[in-house]
Coordinates of C-alpha atoms in Angstrom, one line a residue:
M1257 CA -4.3 25.1 29.8
R1258 CA -3.8 22.1 27.5
H1259 CA -2.1 22.6 24.1
I1260 CA -4.2 22.4 21.0
R1261 CA -4.2 18.9 19.6
L1262 CA -5.1 17.6 16.1
A1263 CA -4.6 14.2 14.7
I1264 CA -5.4 13.2 11.1
L1265 CA -5.4 9.6 10.0
L1266 CA -4.4 9.9 6.4
S1267 CA -5.7 7.4 4.0
L1268 CA -7.2 6.8 0.7
V1269 CA -5.9 3.5 1.3
F1270 CA -4.6 5.0 4.4
A1271 CA -7.3 4.3 7.1
P1272 CA -7.1 0.6 7.4
A1273 CA -10.2 -1.5 7.9
G1274 CA -11.1 -1.5 11.6
A1275 CA -9.4 1.8 12.3
S1276 CA -11.2 3.9 14.9
A1277 CA -10.9 7.1 16.9
Q1278 CA -8.6 5.3 19.4
N1279 CA -5.9 5.3 16.7
A1280 CA -5.6 9.1 16.9
A1281 CA -5.1 11.6 19.7
A1282 CA -8.3 11.5 21.8
P1283 CA -9.9 14.8 22.6
A1284 CA -10.0 15.7 26.3
A1285 CA -12.6 17.8 28.1
A1286 CA -14.0 19.1 24.9
V1287 CA -17.0 21.3 24.8
S1288 CA -18.4 19.8 21.6
A1289 CA -17.5 16.9 19.5
P1290 CA -19.2 14.9 16.7
A1291 CA -20.5 11.5 17.6
A1292 CA -17.8 8.8 17.3
T1293 CA -17.9 6.8 14.2
T1294 CA -15.6 4.2 12.7
P1295 CA -14.0 5.2 9.4
Q1296 CA -14.2 2.9 6.5
P1297 CA -11.2 1.9 4.3
G1298 CA -10.4 4.8 2.0
Q1299 CA -11.5 7.5 4.4
V1300 CA -9.6 10.2 6.3
L1301 CA -10.2 10.5 10.0
A1302 CA -9.7 13.9 11.6
S1303 CA -9.8 14.0 15.4
G1304 CA -8.5 16.0 18.4
T1305 CA -9.4 19.3 20.0
V1306 CA -9.1 22.8 18.5
P1307 CA -10.0 26.1 20.2
D1308 CA -12.9 27.3 18.0
E1309 CA -15.3 26.4 15.2
A1310 CA -13.3 28.5 12.7
A1311 CA -10.1 26.5 13.2
K1312 CA -12.1 23.3 12.9
A1313 CA -13.9 24.5 9.7
A1314 CA -10.6 25.5 8.1
V1315 CA -9.1 22.0 8.6
L1316 CA -12.2 20.2 7.3
V1317 CA -12.5 22.5 4.2
R1318 CA -8.9 21.8 3.3
L1319 CA -9.1 18.0 3.8
R1320 CA -12.3 17.9 1.8
E1321 CA -10.5 19.8 -1.0
L1322 CA -7.7 17.2 -1.0
Y1323 CA -9.6 14.0 -0.6
G1324 CA -13.3 14.7 -1.4
A1325 CA -16.1 15.6 1.0
D1326 CA -17.3 12.0 1.2
K1327 CA -13.9 10.7 2.3
V1328 CA -13.4 12.9 5.4
V1329 CA -14.7 11.7 8.8
D1330 CA -15.1 14.6 11.3
Q1331 CA -14.3 13.7 14.9
I1332 CA -12.7 17.1 15.8
A1333 CA -13.9 18.6 19.1
V1334 CA -13.9 22.2 20.1
G1335 CA -12.7 23.0 23.6
P1336 CA -10.5 25.2 25.9
V1337 CA -7.0 24.6 24.4
A1338 CA -4.0 26.9 24.0
Q1339 CA -3.4 27.9 20.4
P1340 CA 0.2 28.9 19.2
A1341 CA 0.4 32.1 17.2
N1342 CA -0.7 31.8 13.6
W1343 CA -1.5 28.1 14.2
N1344 CA -4.3 28.0 11.6
A1345 CA -2.1 29.4 8.9
Y1346 CA 0.7 26.9 9.7
V1347 CA -1.8 23.9 9.7
Q1348 CA -2.9 25.0 6.2
K1349 CA 0.7 24.8 5.0
L1350 CA 0.9 21.2 6.2
L1351 CA -2.3 20.1 4.6
T1352 CA -1.0 19.8 1.0
A1353 CA -1.2 17.3 -1.8
D1354 CA 2.0 15.7 -0.4
L1355 CA -0.1 14.0 2.2
K1356 CA -1.7 11.9 -0.6
Q1357 CA 1.7 10.2 -1.1
I1358 CA 1.4 8.7 2.4
R1359 CA -0.3 5.3 2.9
R1360 CA -1.6 4.0 6.2
G1361 CA -0.3 7.1 8.0
Q1362 CA -1.1 9.8 10.5
L1363 CA -0.3 13.5 10.7
K1364 CA -0.4 14.6 14.3
I1365 CA -0.1 18.3 15.4
E1366 CA 0.2 18.9 19.1
G1367 CA 0.9 22.5 20.0
S1368 CA 4.1 23.2 18.1
V1369 CA 5.1 19.6 17.6
V1370 CA 4.3 18.0 14.3
S1371 CA 4.7 14.2 13.8
V1372 CA 4.1 12.4 10.6
R1373 CA 4.2 8.7 10.1
G1374 CA 3.2 6.1 7.5
E1375 CA 4.5 4.6 4.3
V1376 CA 5.9 6.3 1.2
A1377 CA 7.2 4.9 -2.1
N1378 CA 10.8 5.8 -1.8
E1379 CA 13.5 7.5 0.4
A1380 CA 13.4 10.7 -1.7
Q1381 CA 9.7 11.1 -0.8
R1382 CA 10.3 10.3 2.9
Q1383 CA 12.9 13.1 3.2
K1384 CA 11.1 15.6 1.0
I1385 CA 7.8 15.5 2.9
A1386 CA 9.4 16.1 6.3
S1387 CA 11.8 18.7 4.8
D1388 CA 8.9 20.6 3.2
F1389 CA 7.0 20.5 6.5
A1390 CA 10.0 21.9 8.4
T1391 CA 10.7 24.8 5.9
S1392 CA 7.0 25.8 5.9
L1393 CA 6.9 26.3 9.7
N1394 CA 8.7 28.8 11.9
P1395 CA 11.7 27.6 14.0
T1396 CA 9.5 27.2 17.1
Y1397 CA 8.0 24.1 15.5
T1398 CA 9.5 20.6 15.8
V1399 CA 8.9 18.0 13.0
N1400 CA 9.2 14.3 13.9
N1401 CA 9.7 12.2 10.7
G1402 CA 8.2 8.8 11.3
L1403 CA 7.7 8.0 7.6
R1404 CA 9.1 4.8 6.3
V1405 CA 9.7 3.4 2.8
S1406 CA 7.3 0.6 2.0
A1407 CA 8.3 -2.5 0.2
S1408 CA 6.6 -2.5 -3.2
E1409 CA 3.9 -5.0 -3.8
Q1410 CA 5.8 -6.5 -6.7
N1411 CA 8.8 -6.9 -4.4
I1412 CA 6.7 -9.0 -2.0
L1413 CA 5.9 -11.4 -4.8
D1414 CA 9.4 -11.5 -6.2
G1415 CA 10.8 -12.0 -2.7
A1416 CA 8.5 -15.0 -2.1
L1417 CA 9.3 -16.6 -5.4
A1418 CA 13.0 -15.9 -4.9
N1419 CA 14.0 -16.8 -8.5
R1420 CA 12.8 -20.4 -7.9
T1421 CA 11.1 -22.6 -10.5
I1422 CA 7.7 -24.0 -9.8
E1423 CA 8.1 -27.5 -11.2
F1424 CA 5.5 -29.7 -12.9
E1425 CA 5.7 -33.3 -14.0
S1426 CA 7.3 -33.5 -17.4
G1427 CA 4.9 -32.4 -20.1
K1428 CA 2.0 -32.2 -17.7
T1429 CA 0.1 -29.7 -15.6
T1430 CA 0.5 -31.7 -12.4
L1431 CA 2.6 -29.9 -9.7
T1432 CA 5.5 -31.7 -8.1
P1433 CA 5.9 -31.7 -4.3
S1434 CA 8.5 -28.9 -4.6
G1435 CA 6.2 -26.9 -6.8
R1436 CA 3.4 -27.1 -4.3
A1437 CA 5.8 -26.1 -1.5
I1438 CA 6.8 -23.0 -3.3
L1439 CA 3.1 -22.1 -4.0
D1440 CA 2.4 -22.5 -0.3
E1441 CA 4.9 -19.7 0.3
M1442 CA 3.4 -17.7 -2.5
S1443 CA -0.1 -18.0 -1.0
A1444 CA 1.2 -16.4 2.2
A1445 CA 2.6 -13.5 0.1
L1446 CA -0.6 -13.1 -1.8
H1447 CA -2.6 -12.9 1.5
K1448 CA -0.5 -9.8 2.3
L1449 CA -1.8 -8.2 -0.9
A1450 CA -5.4 -8.8 -0.1
G1451 CA -7.6 -7.0 -2.6
R1452 CA -4.9 -6.6 -5.3
K1453 CA -5.1 -8.4 -8.7
V1454 CA -2.2 -10.6 -9.8
D1455 CA -1.6 -12.2 -13.2
I1456 CA -0.1 -15.7 -13.2
I1457 CA 1.9 -16.1 -16.4
G1458 CA 3.2 -19.5 -17.7
H1459 CA 6.3 -19.8 -19.9
T1460 CA 8.0 -22.7 -21.7
D1461 CA 11.2 -23.4 -23.5
N1462 CA 11.3 -23.5 -27.3
L1463 CA 11.4 -27.3 -27.8
G1464 CA 8.5 -28.7 -29.7
L1465 CA 5.6 -27.0 -31.5
R1466 CA 4.9 -23.4 -30.5
A1467 CA 1.1 -24.0 -30.3
S1468 CA 1.6 -27.0 -28.0
N1469 CA 3.9 -24.9 -25.8
Q1470 CA 1.4 -22.1 -25.7
N1471 CA -1.4 -24.4 -24.6
L1472 CA 0.9 -26.0 -22.0
S1473 CA 1.9 -22.7 -20.5
Q1474 CA -1.7 -21.6 -20.3
A1475 CA -2.8 -24.8 -18.7
R1476 CA 0.0 -24.7 -16.1
A1477 CA -0.9 -21.1 -15.2
E1478 CA -4.5 -22.2 -14.7
A1479 CA -3.3 -25.1 -12.5
V1480 CA -1.4 -22.6 -10.3
K1481 CA -4.4 -20.4 -10.1
T1482 CA -6.6 -23.4 -9.0
Y1483 CA -4.0 -24.4 -6.4
L1484 CA -3.8 -21.0 -4.9
A1485 CA -7.6 -20.6 -4.8
G1486 CA -7.6 -23.8 -2.8
K1487 CA -5.3 -22.0 -0.3
G1488 CA -7.9 -19.3 0.3
I1489 CA -6.8 -16.8 -2.3
D1490 CA -9.8 -15.1 -4.0
G1491 CA -9.8 -16.6 -7.5
D1492 CA -11.5 -13.4 -8.9
L1493 CA -8.3 -11.5 -8.1
L1494 CA -6.1 -14.0 -10.0
S1495 CA -5.8 -14.2 -13.8
A1496 CA -3.9 -16.8 -15.7
S1497 CA -2.2 -16.4 -19.1
G1498 CA 0.3 -18.4 -21.1
Q1499 CA 3.2 -16.9 -23.1
G1500 CA 4.6 -20.2 -24.4
P1501 CA 8.2 -19.8 -25.5
D1502 CA 7.9 -16.1 -26.5
R1503 CA 9.5 -14.5 -23.5
P1504 CA 12.7 -16.5 -22.6
I1505 CA 14.9 -15.2 -19.8
A1506 CA 17.9 -17.5 -20.7
S1507 CA 19.3 -19.1 -23.8
N1508 CA 17.4 -22.2 -25.0
D1509 CA 20.6 -23.7 -26.3
S1510 CA 21.5 -25.4 -23.0
P1511 CA 19.5 -27.7 -20.6
D1512 CA 20.0 -25.1 -17.8
G1513 CA 18.7 -22.3 -19.9
R1514 CA 15.7 -24.2 -21.0
A1515 CA 14.9 -25.2 -17.4
R1516 CA 15.0 -21.5 -16.4
N1517 CA 12.6 -20.6 -19.2
R1518 CA 10.1 -23.2 -18.1
R1519 CA 8.7 -21.0 -15.3
I1520 CA 5.7 -19.4 -13.7
E1521 CA 5.7 -15.6 -13.2
F1522 CA 3.6 -13.5 -10.9
R1523 CA 2.9 -9.9 -11.8
M1524 CA 0.9 -7.2 -10.1
V1525 CA -1.9 -5.9 -12.3
Q1526 CA -1.7 -2.1 -12.4

């Protein structure tokens, strides 16, 4: 007899657009199964084969408690599969709020083998989730930790900019060729962050009138926004603001310091 199998695509961001039942363990020779449906972004897909309706109901009740009834897509089948002792109780120990820390992931329980994969915010989370799984189960279970630490979205922007200065013609809002080249790289990074809002912030040095610098920094941020929109970035997700000379990152007492202060900054909007 086949082993019990359950696969849960975790996501409140977790189920990516276009995900389908083929992404999870497919039920085999099941007696009954809900009609296949494609989950939408933000939903949690539960699929696989369990031995009876009670086991299925217990899983679905817990997932709906965690994520909300409207977020859970049921593709669990009921069929003739072997169930390890106390399987239902152990599954309930795995379906905890810790799962909500996982992005674009999957929890797969096949017999007494538990596999978890996806992205978490840091190494401490990666180790703790797998450790908590292991300690909540008896020694006959094996836990495979496929979690990985995701690069933060702000790090994606910072890495693309790489501390470089987006240059403009002196005193103007016209980008130089090198400035446009950097923005071409930034547009590729922004495409990776589809759907996230980013603030484009202009800065200047402290030479000249503060009001003039404020206006120039705002206009340059707007120019960057316009350029990126021309590269296919949704303008509604970009905001532009000017800080003038108020937030220097270097001393304005030297030409090098002033050059560093004349910059464009990209910040994720929380």
